[in-house]
Structure formats: structure tokens, C-alpha cells
Coordinates of C-alpha atoms and ligand atoms in Angstrom, one line a residue:
X18 CA -8.3 -1.1 9.0
X19 CA -10.7 -2.8 6.6
X20 CA -10.7 0.3 4.5
X21 CA -6.9 0.3 4.2
X22 CA -6.9 -3.4 3.2
X23 CA -9.7 -2.8 0.7
X24 CA -7.9 0.2 -0.9
X25 CA -4.6 -1.7 -0.9
X26 CA -5.9 -4.7 -2.8
X27 CA -9.6 -5.2 -3.5
X28 CA -9.4 -8.6 -5.1
X29 CA -7.4 -10.2 -2.3
X30 CA -9.5 -8.4 0.3
X31 CA -12.6 -10.0 -1.1
X32 CA -10.8 -13.3 -1.4
X33 CA -9.6 -13.2 2.2
X34 CA -13.1 -12.3 3.4
X35 CA -14.7 -15.2 1.4
X36 CA -12.2 -17.8 2.3
X37 CA -11.9 -16.8 6.0
X38 CA -15.7 -16.7 6.2
X39 CA -16.3 -20.1 4.5
X40 CA -13.8 -22.1 6.7
X41 CA -16.0 -22.1 9.8
X42 CA -19.1 -23.0 7.7
X43 CA -17.5 -26.2 6.3
X44 CA -17.0 -27.7 9.8
X45 CA -20.6 -28.0 10.9
X46 CA -21.6 -29.1 7.4
X47 CA -19.1 -32.0 7.8
X48 CA -21.0 -33.0 10.9
X49 CA -24.2 -33.1 8.9
X50 CA -22.4 -35.4 6.4
X51 CA -21.4 -37.6 9.3
X52 CA -25.1 -37.7 10.4
X53 CA -26.2 -38.7 7.0
X54 CA -23.6 -41.5 7.0
X55 CA -24.6 -42.8 10.4
X56 CA -28.3 -42.7 9.5
X57 CA -27.4 -44.7 6.4
X58 CA -25.5 -47.3 8.4
X59 CA -28.4 -47.7 10.9
X60 CA -31.1 -48.0 8.2
X61 CA -28.8 -50.1 5.9
X62 CA -29.3 -47.5 3.1
X63 CA -26.2 -47.7 1.0
X64 CA -27.0 -44.6 -1.0
X65 CA -27.2 -42.5 2.1
X66 CA -23.9 -44.0 3.4
X67 CA -22.1 -43.1 0.1
X68 CA -23.7 -39.7 0.1
X69 CA -22.6 -39.1 3.7
X70 CA -19.0 -40.2 3.0
X71 CA -18.9 -38.1 -0.2
X72 CA -20.1 -35.0 1.8
X73 CA -17.5 -35.6 4.5
X74 CA -14.6 -36.3 2.1
X75 CA -15.6 -33.5 -0.3
X76 CA -15.9 -30.9 2.5
X77 CA -12.6 -32.1 4.0
X78 CA -11.0 -31.4 0.7
X79 CA -12.7 -28.1 0.3
X80 CA -11.7 -27.2 3.8
X81 CA -8.0 -27.9 3.1
X82 CA -8.2 -25.9 -0.1
X83 CA -9.8 -23.0 1.7
X84 CA -7.2 -23.1 4.4
X85 CA -4.4 -23.0 1.8
X86 CA -6.1 -20.3 -0.3
X87 CA -6.9 -18.2 2.8
X88 CA -3.3 -18.3 4.0
X89 CA -1.9 -17.6 0.5
X90 CA -4.3 -14.7 -0.1
X91 CA -3.8 -13.3 3.3
X92 CA 0.0 -13.3 3.0
X93 CA -0.1 -11.4 -0.3
X94 CA -2.7 -9.1 1.1
X95 CA -0.4 -8.4 4.0
X96 CA 2.4 -7.4 1.7
X97 CA 0.2 -5.2 -0.3
X98 CA -1.3 -3.6 2.7
X99 CA 2.1 -2.9 4.2
X100 CA 3.1 -1.3 0.9
X101 CA 0.0 0.7 0.8
X102 CA 0.4 2.0 4.4
X103 CA 4.1 2.8 3.8
X104 CA 3.2 4.8 0.8
X105 CA 0.5 6.6 2.7
X106 CA 3.0 7.4 5.4
X107 CA 5.5 8.6 2.7
X108 CA 2.8 10.8 1.2
X109 CA 1.7 12.3 4.6
X110 CA 5.2 12.7 6.0
X111 CA 6.7 14.3 2.8
X112 CA 3.5 16.0 1.9
X113 CA 3.1 17.9 5.1
X114 CA 4.0 21.5 4.3
X115 CA 6.3 22.2 7.3
X116 CA 9.3 20.5 8.9
X117 CA 7.9 20.2 12.4
X118 CA 7.4 16.4 12.4
X119 CA 11.0 16.0 11.4
X120 CA 12.5 18.3 14.0
X121 CA 10.3 17.9 17.1
X122 CA 11.3 15.0 19.3
X123 CA 7.7 14.2 20.5
X124 CA 6.5 14.1 16.9
X125 CA 9.5 12.0 15.9
X126 CA 8.4 9.5 18.6
X127 CA 5.0 9.3 17.0
X128 CA 6.6 8.6 13.6
X129 CA 8.8 5.9 15.1
X130 CA 6.0 4.1 16.8
X131 CA 3.9 4.3 13.7
X132 CA 6.7 2.6 11.8
X133 CA 7.0 -0.1 14.3
X134 CA 3.3 -0.6 14.8
X135 CA 2.2 -0.8 11.2
X136 CA 2.4 -4.6 11.4
X137 CA -0.8 -4.5 13.5
X138 CA -2.6 -2.8 10.7
X139 CA -2.2 -5.3 8.0
X140 CA -4.3 -8.4 8.8
X141 CA -7.8 -7.2 9.3
X142 CA -9.7 -10.4 9.0
X143 CA -8.2 -12.5 11.7
X144 CA -8.7 -10.2 14.7
X145 CA -12.2 -9.4 13.5
X146 CA -13.2 -13.1 12.8
X147 CA -11.6 -14.4 16.0
X148 CA -13.1 -11.8 18.2
X149 CA -16.5 -12.5 16.7
X150 CA -15.9 -16.2 17.2
X151 CA -15.0 -15.7 20.9
X152 CA -18.1 -13.7 21.5
X153 CA -20.3 -16.4 19.8
X154 CA -18.7 -19.2 21.8
X155 CA -19.2 -17.4 25.1
X156 CA -22.8 -16.6 24.1
X157 CA -23.5 -20.3 23.4
X158 CA -21.9 -21.3 26.7
X159 CA -24.0 -18.8 28.6
X160 CA -27.2 -20.1 26.9
X161 CA -26.4 -23.7 27.9
X162 CA -25.7 -22.7 31.5
X163 CA -28.8 -20.5 31.6
X164 CA -30.9 -23.5 30.6
X165 CA -29.5 -25.4 33.6
X166 CA -30.3 -22.6 36.0
X167 CA -30.7 -18.8 35.2
X168 CA -28.3 -17.9 38.0
X169 CA -25.5 -19.7 36.2
X170 CA -25.8 -17.2 33.3
X171 CA -24.1 -14.8 35.7
X172 CA -20.9 -16.8 35.6
X173 CA -19.3 -14.8 32.7
X174 CA -19.9 -11.6 34.8
X175 CA -17.2 -12.9 37.1
X176 CA -14.9 -12.6 34.1
X177 CA -15.6 -8.9 33.7
X178 CA -12.9 -7.8 36.1
X179 CA -10.3 -9.7 34.1
X180 CA -11.5 -8.0 30.9
X181 CA -11.2 -4.6 32.6
X182 CA -7.8 -5.6 33.9
X183 CA -6.7 -6.4 30.3
X184 CA -7.9 -3.1 29.0
X185 CA -6.1 -1.3 31.8
X186 CA -2.9 -3.3 31.2
X187 CA -3.0 -2.5 27.5
X188 CA -3.4 1.2 28.4
X189 CA -0.3 0.9 30.6
X190 CA 1.7 -0.9 28.0
X191 CA 0.9 1.9 25.5
X192 CA 2.1 4.5 28.0
X193 CA 5.3 2.6 28.7
X194 CA 5.9 2.4 24.9
X195 CA 5.4 6.1 24.5
X196 CA 7.8 6.8 27.3
X197 CA 10.3 4.4 25.8
X198 CA 10.0 5.7 22.3
X199 CA 12.7 8.2 22.7
X200 CA 15.1 5.7 24.3
X201 CA 14.3 3.3 21.5
X202 CA 15.3 6.0 19.1
X203 CA 18.5 6.5 21.1
X204 CA 19.2 2.7 20.8
X205 CA 18.7 2.9 17.1
X206 CA 21.0 6.0 16.9
X207 CA 23.7 4.3 18.8
X208 CA 23.4 1.2 16.6
X209 CA 23.6 3.4 13.5
X210 CA 26.7 5.2 14.7
X211 CA 28.5 1.9 14.9
X212 CA 27.1 0.2 11.8
X213 CA 26.9 3.0 9.3
X214 CA 29.5 5.0 7.4
X215 CA 29.0 8.6 8.4
X216 CA 30.4 8.3 12.0
X217 CA 32.9 5.6 11.1
X218 CA 35.9 7.8 11.1
X219 CA 35.2 9.5 14.4
X220 CA 34.3 6.3 16.1
X221 CA 37.7 4.9 15.3
X222 CA 39.8 8.0 15.9
X223 CA 38.2 8.6 19.3
X224 CA 38.0 4.9 20.1
X225 CA 34.3 5.1 20.8
X226 CA 33.3 1.6 20.0
X227 CA 33.3 0.3 23.6
X228 CA 31.7 3.5 24.9
X229 CA 28.9 3.3 22.4
X230 CA 28.3 -0.4 23.2
X231 CA 28.4 0.5 26.9
X232 CA 25.8 3.2 26.4
X233 CA 23.7 1.0 24.3
X234 CA 23.7 -1.6 27.1
X235 CA 22.9 1.1 29.7
X236 CA 20.0 2.5 27.8
X237 CA 18.8 -1.0 27.1
X238 CA 19.0 -1.9 30.8
X239 CA 16.9 1.2 31.6
X240 CA 14.3 0.1 29.0
X241 CA 14.4 -3.4 30.5
X242 CA 13.9 -2.1 34.0
X243 CA 10.9 -0.2 32.9
X244 CA 9.6 -3.3 31.2
X245 CA 10.1 -5.5 34.2
X246 CA 8.3 -2.9 36.4
X247 CA 5.5 -2.9 33.9
X248 CA 5.3 -6.7 33.8
X249 CA 5.2 -7.0 37.6
X250 CA 2.4 -4.4 37.9
X251 CA 0.4 -5.9 35.0
X252 CA 0.8 -9.4 36.4
X253 CA -0.6 -8.2 39.7
X254 CA -3.6 -6.5 38.0
X255 CA -4.3 -9.5 35.8
X256 CA -4.0 -11.9 38.8
X257 CA -6.6 -9.9 40.6
X258 CA -8.9 -10.2 37.6
X259 CA -8.5 -13.9 37.3
X260 CA -8.8 -14.5 41.0
X261 CA -12.2 -12.9 40.9
X262 CA -13.2 -15.2 38.1
X263 CA -11.9 -18.3 40.0
X264 CA -14.0 -17.3 43.0
X265 CA -17.1 -17.0 40.8
X266 CA -16.4 -20.3 39.2
X267 CA -16.1 -22.0 42.6
X268 CA -19.3 -20.3 43.7
X269 CA -21.1 -21.6 40.6
X270 CA -20.0 -25.2 41.2
X271 CA -20.9 -25.0 44.8
X272 CA -24.3 -23.7 43.9
X273 CA -25.0 -26.5 41.4
X274 CA -23.5 -29.2 43.6
X275 CA -25.7 -28.1 46.6
X276 CA -28.8 -28.3 44.3
X277 CA -27.7 -31.7 43.0
X278 CA -27.4 -32.9 46.6
X279 CA -31.0 -31.7 47.2
X280 CA -32.0 -33.5 44.0
X281 CA -33.1 -30.2 42.3
X282 CA -30.5 -30.6 39.6
X283 CA -29.0 -33.7 38.0
X284 CA -25.4 -34.9 38.4
X285 CA -25.1 -34.2 34.6
X286 CA -25.8 -30.5 35.4
X287 CA -22.9 -30.5 37.8
X288 CA -20.6 -32.0 35.2
X289 CA -21.8 -29.6 32.5
X290 CA -21.2 -26.6 34.8
X291 CA -17.8 -28.0 35.7
X292 CA -16.7 -28.3 32.1
X293 CA -18.5 -25.4 30.7
X294 CA -17.3 -23.2 33.5
X295 CA -13.8 -24.2 32.8
X296 CA -14.4 -23.5 29.1
X297 CA -15.6 -20.0 29.9
X298 CA -12.3 -19.5 31.6
X299 CA -10.5 -20.4 28.3
X300 CA -13.0 -18.6 26.2
X301 CA -12.6 -15.5 28.2
X302 CA -8.8 -15.7 27.9
X303 CA -9.2 -16.0 24.2
X304 CA -11.6 -13.0 24.1
X305 CA -9.1 -11.1 26.2
X306 CA -6.3 -12.0 23.8
X307 CA -8.4 -11.0 20.8
X308 CA -9.3 -7.7 22.5
X309 CA -5.6 -7.1 23.2
X310 CA -5.0 -7.7 19.5
X311 CA -7.8 -5.3 18.7
X312 CA -6.6 -2.6 21.1
X313 CA -3.1 -2.8 19.7
X314 CA -4.5 -2.4 16.2
X315 CA -6.7 0.4 17.4
X316 CA -3.5 2.1 18.8
X317 CA -1.8 1.7 15.5
X318 CA -4.8 3.1 13.7
X319 CA -4.8 5.9 16.2
X320 CA -1.2 6.8 15.3
X321 CA -1.9 6.6 11.7
X322 CA -4.9 8.9 12.2
X323 CA -2.7 11.2 14.2
X324 CA -0.3 11.5 11.2
X325 CA -3.2 12.1 8.9
X326 CA -4.7 14.7 11.2
X327 CA -1.4 16.3 11.7
X328 CA -0.8 16.6 7.9
X329 CA -4.3 17.8 7.3
X330 CA -4.1 20.4 10.1
X331 CA -0.6 21.5 9.0
X332 CA -2.0 21.9 5.5
X333 CA -5.1 23.8 6.7
X334 CA -3.0 26.1 8.8
X335 CA -1.0 27.3 5.9
X336 CA -3.9 27.3 3.3
X337 CA -5.0 30.9 2.8
X338 CA -8.7 31.6 3.1
X339 CA -8.6 34.1 0.3
X340 CA -5.6 33.0 -1.8
X341 CA -3.8 35.4 -4.0
X342 CA -1.8 34.3 -7.0
X343 CA 1.9 34.2 -6.3
X344 CA 3.6 36.9 -8.4
X345 CA 5.4 36.1 -11.6
X346 CA 7.9 38.8 -10.9
X347 CA 9.0 40.9 -8.0
X348 CA 8.5 44.7 -8.3
X349 CA 9.3 46.0 -4.9
X350 CA 10.8 43.1 -2.9
X351 CA 10.3 41.2 0.3
X352 CA 9.8 43.0 3.5
X353 CA 10.1 41.5 7.0
X354 CA 8.2 43.5 9.5
X355 CA 9.0 42.9 13.2
X356 CA 9.3 39.2 12.7
X357 CA 9.7 37.0 15.7
X358 CA 9.9 33.2 15.7
X359 CA 10.2 30.4 18.3
X360 CA 10.4 26.8 17.1
X361 CA 7.1 24.9 17.8
X362 CA 7.3 23.2 21.2
X363 CA 9.7 25.8 22.5
X364 CA 9.3 29.3 23.8
X365 CA 12.8 30.6 23.3
X366 CA 12.6 33.2 20.5
X367 CA 15.2 32.3 17.9
X368 CA 14.4 35.5 15.9
X369 CA 13.2 38.6 17.6
X370 CA 12.1 42.0 16.1
X371 CA 13.6 41.3 12.7
X372 CA 12.7 44.1 10.3
X373 CA 14.3 44.0 6.9
X374 CA 13.8 44.9 3.3
X375 CA 15.2 42.7 0.6
X376 CA 14.8 44.8 -2.6
X377 CA 13.7 43.2 -5.8
X378 CA 16.6 42.3 -8.0
X379 CA 19.2 42.3 -5.2
X380 CA 21.7 39.8 -4.0
X381 CA 21.5 39.6 -0.2
X382 CA 24.1 38.0 2.0
X383 CA 23.3 36.9 5.6
X384 CA 26.2 36.6 8.0
X385 CA 26.5 35.9 11.6
X386 CA 27.8 33.5 14.2
X387 CA 26.8 29.9 14.5
X388 CA 23.3 29.7 15.9
X389 CA 22.6 33.3 15.2
X390 CA 19.4 32.4 13.3
X391 CA 20.5 32.6 9.7
X392 CA 19.1 29.2 8.6
X393 CA 15.9 30.0 10.6
X394 CA 15.4 33.2 8.6
X395 CA 15.8 31.2 5.4
X396 CA 13.3 28.6 6.6
X397 CA 10.8 31.4 7.1
X398 CA 11.3 32.7 3.6
X399 CA 10.7 29.2 2.3
X400 CA 7.6 28.9 4.6
X401 CA 8.8 25.8 6.3
X402 CA 7.5 27.6 9.4
X403 CA 5.3 30.6 9.9
X404 CA 6.5 33.6 12.0
X405 CA 5.2 33.6 15.5
X406 CA 5.1 37.4 15.4
X407 CA 5.1 40.0 12.6
X408 CA 4.7 39.6 8.9
X409 CA 6.7 38.8 5.8
X410 CA 5.3 40.6 2.7
X411 CA 6.1 40.0 -0.9
X412 CA 5.4 43.2 -2.9
X413 CA 3.1 44.3 -0.2
X414 CA 1.2 40.9 0.0
X415 CA 1.5 38.8 3.1
X416 CA 3.4 35.6 2.3
X417 CA 0.6 33.7 4.0
X418 CA -1.8 34.8 1.2
X419 CA -0.1 32.6 -1.4
X420 CA -0.9 28.9 -1.8
X421 CA 2.2 27.3 -0.4
X422 CA 2.9 25.1 -3.4
X423 CA 2.7 28.2 -5.7
X424 CA 5.2 30.0 -3.5
X425 CA 7.5 27.0 -3.3
X426 CA 7.4 26.8 -7.1
X427 CA 8.9 30.3 -7.2
X428 CA 11.8 29.3 -5.0
X429 CA 15.0 27.4 -5.6
X430 CA 17.4 26.4 -2.9
X431 CA 20.6 24.8 -1.8
X432 CA 20.8 24.0 1.9
X433 CA 23.4 23.6 4.5
X434 CA 22.2 20.1 5.3
X435 CA 21.8 19.2 1.6
X436 CA 20.3 15.8 0.7
X437 CA 22.3 13.1 -0.9
X438 CA 19.9 11.7 -3.4
X439 CA 21.2 8.3 -4.4
X440 CA 19.7 8.3 -7.9
X441 CA 21.5 8.3 -11.2
X442 CA 23.4 11.6 -11.6
X443 CA 20.9 12.9 -14.2
X444 CA 18.0 12.5 -11.8
X445 CA 19.8 13.5 -8.7
X446 CA 20.4 16.9 -10.3
X447 CA 17.3 16.9 -12.5
X448 CA 14.7 16.6 -9.7
X449 CA 15.4 20.2 -9.0
X450 CA 12.8 20.9 -11.7
X451 CA 10.5 18.0 -12.2
X452 CA 9.4 19.4 -15.6
X453 CA 12.8 18.8 -17.0
X454 CA 14.2 16.2 -14.8
X455 CA 15.2 13.8 -17.5
X456 CA 16.5 16.5 -19.9
X457 CA 20.2 16.2 -20.3
X458 CA 20.7 19.7 -21.7
X459 CA 18.8 21.2 -18.8
X460 CA 20.8 19.2 -16.2
X461 CA 24.1 20.1 -17.9
X462 CA 23.0 23.7 -18.0
X463 CA 22.2 23.7 -14.3
X464 CA 25.5 22.1 -13.4
X465 CA 27.3 24.7 -15.4
X466 CA 25.4 27.5 -13.8
X467 CA 26.4 26.0 -10.4
X468 CA 30.0 25.8 -11.5
X469 CA 29.6 22.1 -10.7
X470 CA 30.2 20.7 -14.2
X471 CA 33.7 19.6 -13.1
X472 CA 31.9 16.7 -11.3
X473 CA 31.0 15.1 -14.6
X474 CA 34.4 13.8 -15.7
X475 CA 34.7 11.9 -12.5
X476 CA 31.5 9.9 -13.2
X477 CA 32.4 6.8 -15.2
X478 CA 29.0 6.7 -17.0
X479 CA 28.5 10.4 -17.1
X480 CA 25.0 11.5 -16.1
X481 CA 23.9 7.8 -16.2
X482 CA 26.1 7.0 -13.2
X483 CA 24.4 5.7 -10.2
X484 CA 25.4 7.9 -7.2
X485 CA 26.1 6.5 -3.7
X486 CA 27.5 3.3 -2.4
X487 CA 24.2 2.0 -1.0
X488 CA 23.5 0.6 -4.4
X489 CA 25.3 -1.9 -6.7
X490 CA 27.6 -0.2 -9.1
X491 CA 27.1 3.2 -7.3
X492 CA 29.9 5.7 -7.2
X493 CA 30.6 7.4 -3.9
X494 CA 31.3 11.2 -4.3
X495 CA 33.4 13.4 -2.0
X496 CA 31.5 15.7 0.3
X497 CA 32.2 18.7 -2.0
X498 CA 31.0 16.7 -5.0
X499 CA 27.8 15.8 -3.3
X500 CA 27.4 19.5 -2.5
X501 CA 28.0 20.4 -6.1
X502 CA 25.3 18.0 -7.2
X503 CA 22.9 19.7 -4.7
X504 CA 23.9 23.1 -6.0
X505 CA 23.2 21.9 -9.5
X506 CA 19.8 20.8 -8.3
X507 CA 19.3 24.3 -6.9
X508 CA 20.1 25.8 -10.3
X509 CA 17.6 23.6 -12.2
X510 CA 14.8 26.1 -12.0
X511 CA 15.9 28.8 -14.3
X512 CA 14.0 31.8 -13.1
X513 CA 13.0 31.4 -9.5
X514 CA 11.9 34.6 -7.7
X515 CA 13.9 33.8 -4.7
X516 CA 17.1 31.7 -4.8
X517 CA 18.2 30.7 -1.3
X518 CA 21.7 29.4 -0.8
X519 CA 22.2 28.5 2.8
X520 CA 26.0 27.9 3.0
X521 CA 25.6 25.7 -0.1
X522 CA 29.3 26.1 -0.6
X523 CA 30.6 25.3 2.8
X524 CA 32.4 22.2 1.6
X525 CA 33.9 24.0 -1.4
X526 CA 37.3 25.8 -1.2
X527 CA 37.2 29.5 -0.7
X528 CA 38.3 30.6 -4.2
X529 CA 35.7 28.3 -5.7
X530 CA 33.0 29.7 -3.4
X531 CA 34.1 33.3 -4.2
X532 CA 34.0 32.8 -8.0
X533 CA 30.8 30.9 -7.7
X534 CA 29.0 33.7 -5.8
X535 CA 30.3 36.3 -8.2
X536 CA 28.8 34.2 -11.0
X537 CA 25.6 33.9 -9.0
X538 CA 25.5 37.6 -8.4
X539 CA 26.1 38.2 -12.1
X540 CA 23.4 35.7 -13.1
X541 CA 21.1 37.1 -10.4
X542 CA 21.5 40.7 -11.8
X543 CA 20.5 39.4 -15.2
X544 CA 17.6 37.5 -13.7
X545 CA 16.7 40.5 -11.6
X546 CA 16.3 42.7 -14.7
X547 CA 14.0 40.0 -16.1
X548 CA 11.8 39.1 -13.0
X549 CA 13.2 41.0 -10.1
X550 CA 14.6 37.8 -8.5
X551 CA 16.3 38.0 -5.1
X552 CA 19.3 35.8 -4.3
X553 CA 19.8 35.2 -0.6
X554 CA 23.2 33.7 0.3
X555 CA 24.2 32.6 3.8
X556 CA 28.0 32.4 4.2
X557 CA 30.7 32.7 6.8
X558 CA 33.2 33.9 4.2
X559 CA 33.4 37.7 4.1
X560 CA 35.4 37.8 0.9
X561 CA 32.4 36.2 -0.8
X562 CA 29.9 38.2 1.0
X563 CA 31.3 41.6 0.1
X564 CA 30.0 41.5 -3.5
X565 CA 26.4 41.3 -2.3
X566 CA 24.2 44.4 -2.7
X567 CA 22.9 44.1 0.8
X568 CA 24.7 42.4 3.7
X569 CA 22.7 41.5 6.8
X570 CA 24.5 40.8 10.0
X571 CA 22.4 38.6 12.3
X572 CA 23.4 38.3 16.0
X573 CA 21.4 36.6 18.7
X574 CA 18.3 36.4 16.5
X575 CA 18.3 40.1 15.7
X576 CA 19.5 42.2 12.8
X577 CA 22.6 43.8 14.2
X578 CA 23.6 45.7 11.0
X579 CA 22.5 45.9 7.4
X580 CA 23.9 47.7 4.4
X581 CA 26.4 47.4 1.5
X582 CA 30.0 46.4 2.2
X583 CA 31.1 50.0 1.9
X584 CA 28.4 51.3 4.2
X585 CA 29.1 48.7 6.8
X586 CA 32.9 49.3 6.6
X587 CA 32.2 53.0 7.1
X588 CA 30.0 52.3 10.0
X589 CA 32.9 50.4 11.5
X590 CA 30.7 48.1 13.5
X591 CA 30.6 44.3 13.9
X592 CA 30.9 43.6 10.2
X593 CA 33.9 45.8 9.8
X594 CA 35.6 44.2 12.7
X595 CA 34.9 40.6 11.5
X596 CA 35.8 41.5 8.0
X597 CA 39.2 42.9 9.0
X598 CA 39.8 39.8 11.2
X599 CA 39.1 37.5 8.3
X600 CA 41.0 39.5 5.8
X601 CA 44.1 39.3 8.1
X602 CA 43.6 35.6 8.7
X603 CA 43.3 34.8 5.1
X604 CA 46.1 37.2 4.3
Ligands
ATP11 N1 14.5 22.6 14.7 C1 14.8 23.3 15.7 N2 14.1 23.3 16.8 C2 14.5 24.1 17.9 N3 15.5 24.9 17.9 C3 16.2 25.0 16.8 C4 15.9 24.2 15.6 N4 16.8 24.5 14.7 C5 17.6 25.5 15.2 N5 17.3 25.8 16.4 C6 17.9 26.8 17.3 O1 17.7 28.0 16.6 C7 18.9 28.8 16.8 C8 19.3 29.4 15.4 O2 19.6 28.3 14.6 P1 20.0 28.5 13.1 O3 20.1 27.1 12.5 O4 19.1 29.4 12.5 O5 21.4 29.1 13.2 P2 22.4 29.6 12.0 O6 22.6 31.0 12.2 O7 22.0 29.0 10.7 O8 23.8 28.8 12.5 P3 24.9 28.1 11.6 O9 25.9 29.2 11.2 O10 25.6 27.2 12.6 O11 24.3 27.4 10.5 C9 19.9 28.0 17.4 O12 20.0 28.4 18.8 C10 19.3 26.6 17.4 O13 19.6 25.9 18.6
MG12 MG1 22.7 27.7 9.4

């Protein structure tokens, strides 16, 4: 925690340390000033009186200044640390090589709790200083009591059960929070459905408003019930702890009082035990509160570490021991050999015994029903996941032998669930190739290659137009236009070895898609002659698909058929049947 604060803002970290540390020092010094003054009064020494007053007044001023400076510095430090931690989370979340943490519910829970808990990570000095202060206070009290009678030093021991109880309750709270994380996400999801644009139309057409609110309340009530259960249980546990202490306290007073009756101890000792004992009670509560604070912070750090570890392990898992340079051109092609795959955290194979050869320089179309495994196949080619079985080889070299960044640099892609990057148009397209992302000719070239240049005239400031309504002056695009921007992005890299287009044209009309793919296929053939590039297109439109060199029909996670259009029509299997069906339908 201190390290994060230090890295986020050294100057203010040092400032916070000094000011927070000096404040407690000025208080006892003031007492010394008061002593000097009183001495001066008693001995009639005017100089000492003035010195004493000056010390007290000066230190009071210094104390105020320090209070103010400490608060100001800590507030800025807090902002900087939050920024630092957010950026670290961004780096880790976006830097992790795979998609698992975005797609697995348990990992998403972790991410959500990390987001909520990061507030506990940002003010390192207070919990540290306060916990130390509590410990010192208790130590002083124990010393005072021990001087009255050594047995009394045992009084704080009676407080141990309540300490343990607190630790136990914190553990329970953490467990409840983990269990509730998914429901908390559901609450957020329901809130977003009603407050944000994407679901707005369906919410109205289906009259879902009341139903969504009802569900929200239901989930909330569930969460609330779990909270109440937790509160009752924790109250019982805490009560047991405090009762033990109360018994110890009573025993201590009885012990001292009996000795006072015998004359072994003074009445003053009884009074001291009475008040000090009561103080211990308060001091222990404070210590417990500080420990609670600490343990929440520790949990938040734990989650942060988890993300760090997850990202490191994910990175290590895909880093080849003996890396080979990724090829500059494809000679033979990509071969999938008996590839099987189940998403992490599940054991249902989504791909099973997939063997396939994608020849260098070819355009490959993947077709199949919804959920057949097409996108999953594309994800494996992009190495978002590793096959659970079998191998993918590129010109005879296992894909896992390439450094992942190098392989990704050879790819370009347009995806089914494309991103809507709300930047200015130039950047929204240009980030497809960071080397040229501010180059207007490169961006216009990419849009032209993607047959998406017809988006330009609808942008009031051309490529300088801010896209998206989340920002002032931003222009909202139609779904198809957003998709064209995404396609333009996919076309920014001019000579990728593998271009994956996973239904990138689903929002475009059929003739546009068709002419687009013909254009891609033409460009791909040219590129193929140059670097053996492979274009992989996933589509449901058979009229588009037929121009591909190789058509792969995926069904239930397996390759049902593969071949050219003519071969598959001759074979008169699944493809031929679906093709005829669509041809009739589209007339
Ligand atoms: N992140 C995920 N975690 C677990 N299972 C998943 C995940 N993504 C997809 N699946 C499952 O994998 C199977 C194949 O999904 P995939 O997205 O590859 O289908 P698809 O062929 O691309 O379908 P579509 O035509 O609808 O795009 C589906 O049964 C789906 O439920
Ligand atoms: Mg898909």
C-alpha cells in the first residue's frame, strides 16, 4: 500500500508522512511549554512565562498548519493514488494476453470487487498511524496497571477474544461479499438496462420497466437478507467477545477493591483501575476498528495482487520457453491437428477433433449454425485461448512457439462483437495500426479497402468528427456505420498474415457484404502472392461464402465438411442443402 502511494506521488507521500508524523509530536511539546509557563509564574520569572506562552502559541499555530497541510496533501495524494491504481488495473486487465477474465463469471466478480474496494488502498498513512497509536496507548495503560499490581497487566488478555471475534467477523464479511458479488453485478446490470441506451427500445416495446424494477428489488431483498443474517451472526460473535472482556474487567476491579479493603492497595489504585480499565475497553475498540480497517485494506491488496498474479501467470503461460520469430510470410499455411477446446472453468468441449489445413494465400470461409464454434475457432487462431487438445501449426511451427505480441502483430481482425471506440473518427479507425494512427491517407486508404468510405460524407467534420453520443458534440452512428468503422480499423494493417473477419458485415446489407467479400478476396489474392496471407471469413450468407477458396462447415464443434463451393455442391451434403435453401429464400 505504501509502495503504491509512493509510486503514485513521491512528493506528497513524503509530505503526508512528515505532516502526519509531526502532529502527535507537537501535542506533548505544548505540554512542555505549559510547564515552562507554570514554572515561570511560580518563580515570578517573566522571561520564562513569555517563553512558555510563546512555545504554546507557536506550537498551536504549527499544529493547525500541520493539520491543514496534512489534510490537503492527503486529499491530493488520495486522488493520485486512485489514478495510479486505476491505471495499473487498466494495464493489467487490458495487458493480460487472453480473454478469460472478461468472460468467466468468477473472475469478473474479482474484477468488480477490486473496483469497489480500491478506495481502501488509497490512504496508507492513517490506518498505519492509528493502529500504531492504539498499540502504544494500550501498552502505556498496561504499564500503568502493571505498576499497581502485576496481575492487572493481564486485563488486556481479556480483550483477546473480542479481537479474535473481530477477525472472524471480517472473514465472514469477506465471504458474504464474495458470494454477493455476482448479485451485485446483476443489480448493476438491471440498473444499466433501464438507464442506458442499448436496451432502451426493447425495454419500451416489451414494457419491461416494472419487471426490471421488480427484479431489482427482489435481488436487492435477497442481498439484504444475507446481510441481515450476517449482521445477526456477527453481533452474536462480537457480543461474546465483549462479554468476556466485561467479565475480566469486573474481576480486575473486584481484585483491586478487595486488596484496598485489606489495605494492601490505596483507594487511588482502585480509581486508576476503574478508569484505566474502562479506557482499555475504548482503546481495544479502537484497535479493533483499526485492525478492521487494516484487514479490509489487506483484502483489497489481496485482490489487487490476485489481478497482478493472474496477469503474470497468463503471460507466463503463453510465453514460449524457446521463442521462434513469427514468420514474415506464409509458405505452407496453418494446420489444425486434432484441436479440442473447452472454455476455462467449463468441461464441455466446444471444439472437438478439429483437423483442418488453411493453405497459404487462400481465402477461407467458415459457416455453421449459431453456437457451432466458429467464433471460438477464430479466437484460437488469434490466441485469445490455447487449445486444450491438439496443435495449431503455422508453416510447421507450433503457434505457441511465437511470442504472442509478435503473432498478434501479424493479425488483423474485425469481430462480431466489434468495439465502438468513441474517439474522433480518424483515431477510431487509425488505432488499427498504431504506427499510422494519425495518418489521414492511411485511414482513408483503410476505409476504402473496407468499402466503408461512404461513412465519411455523413460525418460533419470528416475524420475530425467525434464519434458517439457519450461526449459533447459527438455524432451517433448507425449500427452498420459503426461496423464499417470497425472494418476500416481491421484494414489498417496493410499486410497481415492472417485477416480474420468474424461476421464483420452482419449489420451490412447482403449485396454490400457480397461485393465487400469479393473485394477482400481479390485483395487477399494479391496479398497472398506477396506474403501468403490467409483471409478467414465467418459468415451466414452462402452467396458471399461461395467465392472462398475453401469453405469449412462447422457443426457441433466439429468440421462437418470442407472444400470449395463446387466440391461441396458435388458432395451434396449439409452445405449443398443449406446453400439451396438460402438460394431459394433469397430468390
Ligand atoms: N466465453 C465463453 N465461455 C463459455 N462458453 C462459451 C463462451 N463463448 C462461447 N461459448 C460457447 O461455445 C459455443 C460456441 O460458441 P461460438 O461463439 O464459437 O459460436 P459461433 O459458431 O460463433 O456462433 P454464432 O453464429 O452465433 O456467432 C457455444 O455453445 C457457446 O455457448
Ligand atoms: Mg460467432
